[in-house]
C-alpha positions as a Python dict, from the first residue, in 0.01 Angstrom:
ca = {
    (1, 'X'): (0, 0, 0),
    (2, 'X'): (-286, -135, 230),
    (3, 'X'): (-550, -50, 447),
    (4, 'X'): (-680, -156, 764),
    (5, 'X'): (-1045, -50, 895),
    (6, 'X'): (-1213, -130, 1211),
    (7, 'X'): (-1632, -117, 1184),
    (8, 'X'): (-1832, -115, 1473),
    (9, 'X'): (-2150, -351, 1557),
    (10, 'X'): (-2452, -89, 1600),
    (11, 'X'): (-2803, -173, 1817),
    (12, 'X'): (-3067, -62, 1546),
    (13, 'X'): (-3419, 17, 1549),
    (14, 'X'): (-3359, 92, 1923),
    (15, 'X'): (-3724, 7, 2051),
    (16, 'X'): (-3986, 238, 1918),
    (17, 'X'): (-3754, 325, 1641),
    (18, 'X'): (-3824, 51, 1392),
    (19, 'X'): (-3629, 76, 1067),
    (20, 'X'): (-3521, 460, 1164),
    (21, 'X'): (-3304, 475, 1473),
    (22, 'X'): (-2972, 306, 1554),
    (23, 'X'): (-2654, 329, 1738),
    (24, 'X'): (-2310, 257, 1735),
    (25, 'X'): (-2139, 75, 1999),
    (26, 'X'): (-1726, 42, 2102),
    (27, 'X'): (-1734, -357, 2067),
    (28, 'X'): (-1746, -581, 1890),
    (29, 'X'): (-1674, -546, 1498),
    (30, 'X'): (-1544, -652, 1179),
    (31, 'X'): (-1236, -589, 970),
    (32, 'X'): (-1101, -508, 631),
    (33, 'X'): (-810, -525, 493),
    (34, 'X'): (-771, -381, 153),
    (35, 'X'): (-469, -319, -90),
    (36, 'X'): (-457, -254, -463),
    (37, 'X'): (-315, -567, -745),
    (38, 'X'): (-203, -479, -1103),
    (39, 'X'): (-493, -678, -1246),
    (40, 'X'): (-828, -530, -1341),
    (41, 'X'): (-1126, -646, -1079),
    (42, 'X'): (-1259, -711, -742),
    (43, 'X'): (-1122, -970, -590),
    (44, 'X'): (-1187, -1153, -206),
    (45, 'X'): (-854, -1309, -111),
    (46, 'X'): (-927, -1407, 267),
    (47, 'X'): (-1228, -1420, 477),
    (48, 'X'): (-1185, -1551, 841),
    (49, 'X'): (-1408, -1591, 1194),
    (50, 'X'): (-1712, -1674, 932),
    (51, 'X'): (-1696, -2065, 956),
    (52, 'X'): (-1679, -2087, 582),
    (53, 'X'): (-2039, -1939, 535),
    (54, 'X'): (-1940, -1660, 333),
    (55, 'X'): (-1928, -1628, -53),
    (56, 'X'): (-1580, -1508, -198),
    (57, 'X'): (-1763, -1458, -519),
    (58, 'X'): (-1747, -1069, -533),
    (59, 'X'): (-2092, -1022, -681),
    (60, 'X'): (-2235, -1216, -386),
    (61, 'X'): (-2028, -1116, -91),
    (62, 'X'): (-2151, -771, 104),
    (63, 'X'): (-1823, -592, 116),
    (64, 'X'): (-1664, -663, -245),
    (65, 'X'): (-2072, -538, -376),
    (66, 'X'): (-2060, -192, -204),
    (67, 'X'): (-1694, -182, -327),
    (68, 'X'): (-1763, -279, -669),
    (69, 'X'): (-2092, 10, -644),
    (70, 'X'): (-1830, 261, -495),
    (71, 'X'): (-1568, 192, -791),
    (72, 'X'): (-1845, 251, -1062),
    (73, 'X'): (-1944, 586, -935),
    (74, 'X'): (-1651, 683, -913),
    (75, 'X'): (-1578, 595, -1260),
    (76, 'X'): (-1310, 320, -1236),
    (77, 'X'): (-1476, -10, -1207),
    (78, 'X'): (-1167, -181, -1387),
    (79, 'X'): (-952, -101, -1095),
    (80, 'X'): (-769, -424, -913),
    (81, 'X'): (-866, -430, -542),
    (82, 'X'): (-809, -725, -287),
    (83, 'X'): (-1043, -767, 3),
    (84, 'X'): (-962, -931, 340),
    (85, 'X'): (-1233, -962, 542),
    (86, 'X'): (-1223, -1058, 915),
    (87, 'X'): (-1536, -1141, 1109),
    (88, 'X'): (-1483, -1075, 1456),
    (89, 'X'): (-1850, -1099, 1583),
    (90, 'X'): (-2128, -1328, 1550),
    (91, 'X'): (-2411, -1383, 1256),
    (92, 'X'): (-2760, -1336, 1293),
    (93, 'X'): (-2697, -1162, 1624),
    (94, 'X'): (-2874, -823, 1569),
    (95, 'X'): (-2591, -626, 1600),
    (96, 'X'): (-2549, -551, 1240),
    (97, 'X'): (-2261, -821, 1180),
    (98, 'X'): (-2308, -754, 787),
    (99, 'X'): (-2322, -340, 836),
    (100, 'X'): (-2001, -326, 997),
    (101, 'X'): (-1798, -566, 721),
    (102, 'X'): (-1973, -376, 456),
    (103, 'X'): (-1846, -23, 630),
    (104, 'X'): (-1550, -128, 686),
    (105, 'X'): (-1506, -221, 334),
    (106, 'X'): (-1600, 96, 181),
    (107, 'X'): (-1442, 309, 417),
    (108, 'X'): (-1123, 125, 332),
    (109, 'X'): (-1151, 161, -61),
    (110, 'X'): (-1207, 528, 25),
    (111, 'X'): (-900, 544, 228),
    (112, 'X'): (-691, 330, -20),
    (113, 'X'): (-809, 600, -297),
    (114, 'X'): (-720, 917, -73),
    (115, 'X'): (-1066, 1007, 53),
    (116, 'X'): (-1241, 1120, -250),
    (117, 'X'): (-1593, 1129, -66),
    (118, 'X'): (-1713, 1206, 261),
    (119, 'X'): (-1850, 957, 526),
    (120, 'X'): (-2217, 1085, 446),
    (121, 'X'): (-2150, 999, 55),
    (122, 'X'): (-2035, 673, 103),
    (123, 'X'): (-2407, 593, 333),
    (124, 'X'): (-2513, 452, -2),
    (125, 'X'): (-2269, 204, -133),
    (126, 'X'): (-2304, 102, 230),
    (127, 'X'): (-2673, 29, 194),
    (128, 'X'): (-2611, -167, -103),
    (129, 'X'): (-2430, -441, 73),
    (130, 'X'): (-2722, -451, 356),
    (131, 'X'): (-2961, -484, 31),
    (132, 'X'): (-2744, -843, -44),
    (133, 'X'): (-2756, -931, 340),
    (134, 'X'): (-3159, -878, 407),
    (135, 'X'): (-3267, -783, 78),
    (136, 'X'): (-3387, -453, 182),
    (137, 'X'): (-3144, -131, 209),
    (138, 'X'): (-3235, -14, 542),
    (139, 'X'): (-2946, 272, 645),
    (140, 'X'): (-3051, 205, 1062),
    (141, 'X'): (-2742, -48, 1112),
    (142, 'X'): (-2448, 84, 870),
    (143, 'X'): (-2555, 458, 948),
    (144, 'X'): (-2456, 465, 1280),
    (145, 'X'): (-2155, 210, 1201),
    (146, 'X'): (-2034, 464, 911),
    (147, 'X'): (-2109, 783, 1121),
    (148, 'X'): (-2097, 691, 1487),
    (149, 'X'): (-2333, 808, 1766),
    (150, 'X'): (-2719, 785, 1749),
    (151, 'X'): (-2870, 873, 1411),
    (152, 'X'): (-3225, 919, 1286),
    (153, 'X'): (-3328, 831, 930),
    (154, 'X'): (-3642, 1086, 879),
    (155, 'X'): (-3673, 962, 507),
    (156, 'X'): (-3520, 680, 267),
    (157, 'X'): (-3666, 839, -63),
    (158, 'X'): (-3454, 1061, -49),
    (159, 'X'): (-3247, 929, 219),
    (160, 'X'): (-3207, 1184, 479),
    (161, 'X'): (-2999, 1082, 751),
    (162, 'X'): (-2944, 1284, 1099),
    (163, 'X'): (-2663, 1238, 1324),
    (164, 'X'): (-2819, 1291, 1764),
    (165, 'X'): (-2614, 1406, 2002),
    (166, 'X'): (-2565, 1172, 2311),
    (167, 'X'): (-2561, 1210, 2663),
    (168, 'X'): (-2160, 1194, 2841),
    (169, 'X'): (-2268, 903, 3038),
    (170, 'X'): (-2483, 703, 2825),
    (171, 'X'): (-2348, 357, 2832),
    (172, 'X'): (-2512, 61, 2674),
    (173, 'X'): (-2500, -320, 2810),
    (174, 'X'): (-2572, -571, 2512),
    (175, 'X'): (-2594, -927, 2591),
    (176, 'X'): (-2541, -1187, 2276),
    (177, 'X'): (-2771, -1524, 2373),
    (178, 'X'): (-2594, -1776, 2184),
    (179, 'X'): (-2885, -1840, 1970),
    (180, 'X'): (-2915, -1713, 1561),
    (181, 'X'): (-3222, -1536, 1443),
    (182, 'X'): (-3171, -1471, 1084),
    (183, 'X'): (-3270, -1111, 987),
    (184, 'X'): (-3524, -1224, 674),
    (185, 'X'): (-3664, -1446, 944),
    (186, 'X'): (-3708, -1180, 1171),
    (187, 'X'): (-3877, -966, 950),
    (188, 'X'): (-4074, -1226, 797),
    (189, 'X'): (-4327, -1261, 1111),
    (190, 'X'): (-4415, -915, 1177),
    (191, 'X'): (-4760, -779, 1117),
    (192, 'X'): (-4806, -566, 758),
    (193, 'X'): (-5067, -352, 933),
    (194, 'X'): (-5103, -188, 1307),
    (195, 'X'): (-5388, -68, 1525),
    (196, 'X'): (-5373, 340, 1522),
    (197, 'X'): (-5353, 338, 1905),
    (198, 'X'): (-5066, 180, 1887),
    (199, 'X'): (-4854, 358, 1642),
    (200, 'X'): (-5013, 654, 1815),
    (201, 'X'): (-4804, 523, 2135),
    (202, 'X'): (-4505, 486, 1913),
    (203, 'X'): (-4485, 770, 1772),
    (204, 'X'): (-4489, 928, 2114),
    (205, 'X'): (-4202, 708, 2180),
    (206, 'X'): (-3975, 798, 1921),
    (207, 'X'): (-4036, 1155, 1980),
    (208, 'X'): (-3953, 1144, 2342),
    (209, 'X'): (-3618, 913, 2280),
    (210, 'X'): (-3469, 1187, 2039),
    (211, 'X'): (-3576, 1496, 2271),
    (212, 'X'): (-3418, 1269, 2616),
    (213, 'X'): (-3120, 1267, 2374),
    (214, 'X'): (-3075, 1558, 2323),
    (215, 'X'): (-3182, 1755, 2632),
    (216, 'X'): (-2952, 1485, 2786),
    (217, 'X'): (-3314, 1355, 2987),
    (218, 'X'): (-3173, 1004, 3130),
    (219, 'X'): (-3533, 952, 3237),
    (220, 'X'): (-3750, 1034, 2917),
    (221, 'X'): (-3473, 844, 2725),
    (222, 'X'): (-3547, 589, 2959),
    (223, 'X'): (-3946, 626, 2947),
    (224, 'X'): (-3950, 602, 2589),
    (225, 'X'): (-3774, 324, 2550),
    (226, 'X'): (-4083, 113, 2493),
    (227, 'X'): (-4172, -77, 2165),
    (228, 'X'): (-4570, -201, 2147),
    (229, 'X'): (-4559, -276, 1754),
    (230, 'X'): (-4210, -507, 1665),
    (231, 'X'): (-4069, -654, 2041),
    (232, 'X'): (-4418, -821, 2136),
    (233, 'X'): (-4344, -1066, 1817),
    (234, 'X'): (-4018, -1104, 1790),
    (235, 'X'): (-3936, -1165, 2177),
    (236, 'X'): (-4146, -1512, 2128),
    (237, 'X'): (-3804, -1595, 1913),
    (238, 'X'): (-3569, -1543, 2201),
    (239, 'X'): (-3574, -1777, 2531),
    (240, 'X'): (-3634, -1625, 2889),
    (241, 'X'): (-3678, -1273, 2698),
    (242, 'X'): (-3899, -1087, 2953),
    (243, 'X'): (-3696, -1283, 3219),
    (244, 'X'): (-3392, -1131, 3105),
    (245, 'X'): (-3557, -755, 3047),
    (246, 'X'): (-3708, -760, 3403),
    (247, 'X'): (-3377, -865, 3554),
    (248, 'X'): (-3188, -583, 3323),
    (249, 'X'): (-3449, -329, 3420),
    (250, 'X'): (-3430, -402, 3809),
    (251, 'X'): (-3057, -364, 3770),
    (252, 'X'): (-3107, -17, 3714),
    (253, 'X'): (-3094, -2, 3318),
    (254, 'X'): (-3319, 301, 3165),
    (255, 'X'): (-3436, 63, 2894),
    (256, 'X'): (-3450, -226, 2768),
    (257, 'X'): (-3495, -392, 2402),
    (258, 'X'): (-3391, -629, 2153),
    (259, 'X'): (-3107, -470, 1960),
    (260, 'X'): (-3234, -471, 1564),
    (261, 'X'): (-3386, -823, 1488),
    (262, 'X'): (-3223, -993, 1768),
    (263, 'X'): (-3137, -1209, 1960),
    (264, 'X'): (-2954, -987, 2104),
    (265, 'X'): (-3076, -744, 2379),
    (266, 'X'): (-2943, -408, 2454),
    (267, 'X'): (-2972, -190, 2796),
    (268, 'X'): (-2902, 166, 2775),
    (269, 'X'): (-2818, 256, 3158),
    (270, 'X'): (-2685, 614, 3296),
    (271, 'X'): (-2286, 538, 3356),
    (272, 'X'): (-2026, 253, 3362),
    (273, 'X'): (-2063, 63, 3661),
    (274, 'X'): (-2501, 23, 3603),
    (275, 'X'): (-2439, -83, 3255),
    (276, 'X'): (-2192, -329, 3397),
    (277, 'X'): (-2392, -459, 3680),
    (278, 'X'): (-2691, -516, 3437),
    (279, 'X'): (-2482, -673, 3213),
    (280, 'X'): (-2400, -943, 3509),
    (281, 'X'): (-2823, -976, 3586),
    (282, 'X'): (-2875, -1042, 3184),
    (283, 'X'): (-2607, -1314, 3203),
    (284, 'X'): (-2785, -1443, 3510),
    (285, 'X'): (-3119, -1464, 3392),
    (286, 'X'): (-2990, -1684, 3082),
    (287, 'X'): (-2835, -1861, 3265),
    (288, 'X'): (-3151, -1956, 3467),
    (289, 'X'): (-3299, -2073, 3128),
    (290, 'X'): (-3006, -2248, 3002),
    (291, 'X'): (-2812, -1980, 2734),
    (292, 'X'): (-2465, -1947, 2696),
    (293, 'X'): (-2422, -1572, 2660),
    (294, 'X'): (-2152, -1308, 2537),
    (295, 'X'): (-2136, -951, 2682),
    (296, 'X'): (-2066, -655, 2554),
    (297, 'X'): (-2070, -282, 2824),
    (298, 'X'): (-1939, 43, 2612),
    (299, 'X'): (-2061, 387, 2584),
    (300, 'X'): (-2173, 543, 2264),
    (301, 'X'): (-1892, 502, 1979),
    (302, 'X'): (-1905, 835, 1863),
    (303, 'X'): (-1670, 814, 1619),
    (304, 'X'): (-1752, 501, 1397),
    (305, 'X'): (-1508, 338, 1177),
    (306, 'X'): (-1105, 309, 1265),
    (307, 'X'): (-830, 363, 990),
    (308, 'X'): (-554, 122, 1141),
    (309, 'X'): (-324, 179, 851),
}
């Protein structure tokens, strides 16, 4: 018997949100495959679309960790389990690449096992496999990936996690500048300490993207999309950033940010067709300054990760 599970890449922090808000998106994503041997142990069989960059070594590797951390609570870490992983979107891209393998991993030993927890008890085996990838266990990438939709983590000790409802026609544009900004890096060059006005403007922010959510306010989503503490310092990492913002933004998108440590950007527009024609101006304005790009247009994925069986 094996199992097949689809994760999705997920836009976190979200602007304002740092750390506490993400999303999930319908493309692109990673793969497991996952099947059950006679012998005792964890073991990584396959990995492709990584270039060779990833450890089989299952105490090392992101997916085969939160698998081994799932088998020990439930209390049989001697059981044989074979991972195939399948990278089918880019590193260092800030669209949790290393969420959505380490989702689909533990969604897919849950499956293989018949489902003895819930998605919302497997949030933190999934964290565990972010702690290998960035060495912290933020929840703002593989919550969203494991749950779908928008979510909102209020608190991490103890972790409470809240799933947002989402406005019909919210659609979201992301555009991948072939470029790699490496999540410790990215985190590396922020500030430890913030002015009070400006958190005070944050926090203003955050609260008016969750209530545009869910009074289904296109324009206060779209107001609040505005990040004053993280996106000043980490745009200087990404070439023809504001270029590519004030081209998305006169295409009609609400907002406009860099999609968890980037170098990605994300758009959140009202419908299809906007989020497709300000996917087209974001691909234009790299090009001005020279970047090869890769687009991505899908609404909300409100339902996360896919058993393919």
């Amino acid at each position: 018997m094996s199992v097949k599970v689809f994760a999705p890449a997920t836009v976190a922090n979200v602007a304002c949100g740092f750390d506490i808000l993400g999303f999930a998106v319908e493309k692109p994503g990673d793969e497991v495959v996952m099947k059950r041997k006679d012998t005792p142990g964890v073991e990584i069989v396959e990995i492709t679309g990584d270039e060779g960059r990833l450890p089989f070594d299952p105490a090392k590797n992101t997916v085969s960790i939160s698998v081994l951390k799932y088998l020990e609570h439930i209390g049989k870490p001697d059981l044989g389990i074979e991972i195939s992983l399948h990278k089918k979107m880019p590193f260092g891209s800030g669209l949790g690449s290393s969420a959505a393998s380490t989702v689909a991993g533990v969604v897919a030993v849950n499956e293989l096992l018949g489902n003895p927890l819930t998605r919302e008890e497997l949030l933190p085996f999934a964290m565990e496999g972010e702690r290998i990838a960035c060495g912290a266990a933020h929840a703002d990438n593989v919550a969203p990936a494991l749950y779908g939709g928008f979510v909102l983590i209020r608190s991490y000790e103890p972790l409470d996690v809240i799933r947002l409802n989402t406005p019909d026609d919210l659609y979201c544009a992301i555009i991948h500048p072939n470029i790699e900004v490496p999540t410790k890096d990215a985190r590396e060059i922020l500030r430890k300490e913030i002015p009070m006005k400006n958190a005070i403007v944050q926090w203003g922010n955050v609260a008016g993207l969750v209530a545009g959510l869910l009074q289904e306010d296109y324009e206060l989503i779209g107001r609040s999309i505005h990040d004053v503490i993280v996106e000043p310092i980490r745009s200087i990492l990404i070439p023809g950033y504001q270029q590519v913002k004030d081209a998305a933004l006169s295409a009609g998108a609400l907002g406009t940010s860099i999609s968890g440590s980037g170098p990605s950007i994300f758009s959140l527009c009202k419908g299809e067709d906007i989020a497709k024609q300000v996917g087209v101006a974001k691909q234009h304005a790299f090009a001005a300054v020279g970047v090869e790009t890769s687009l991505y247009v899908s609404k909300i994925n409100q339902q996360g990760p896919v058993v393919m069986r």
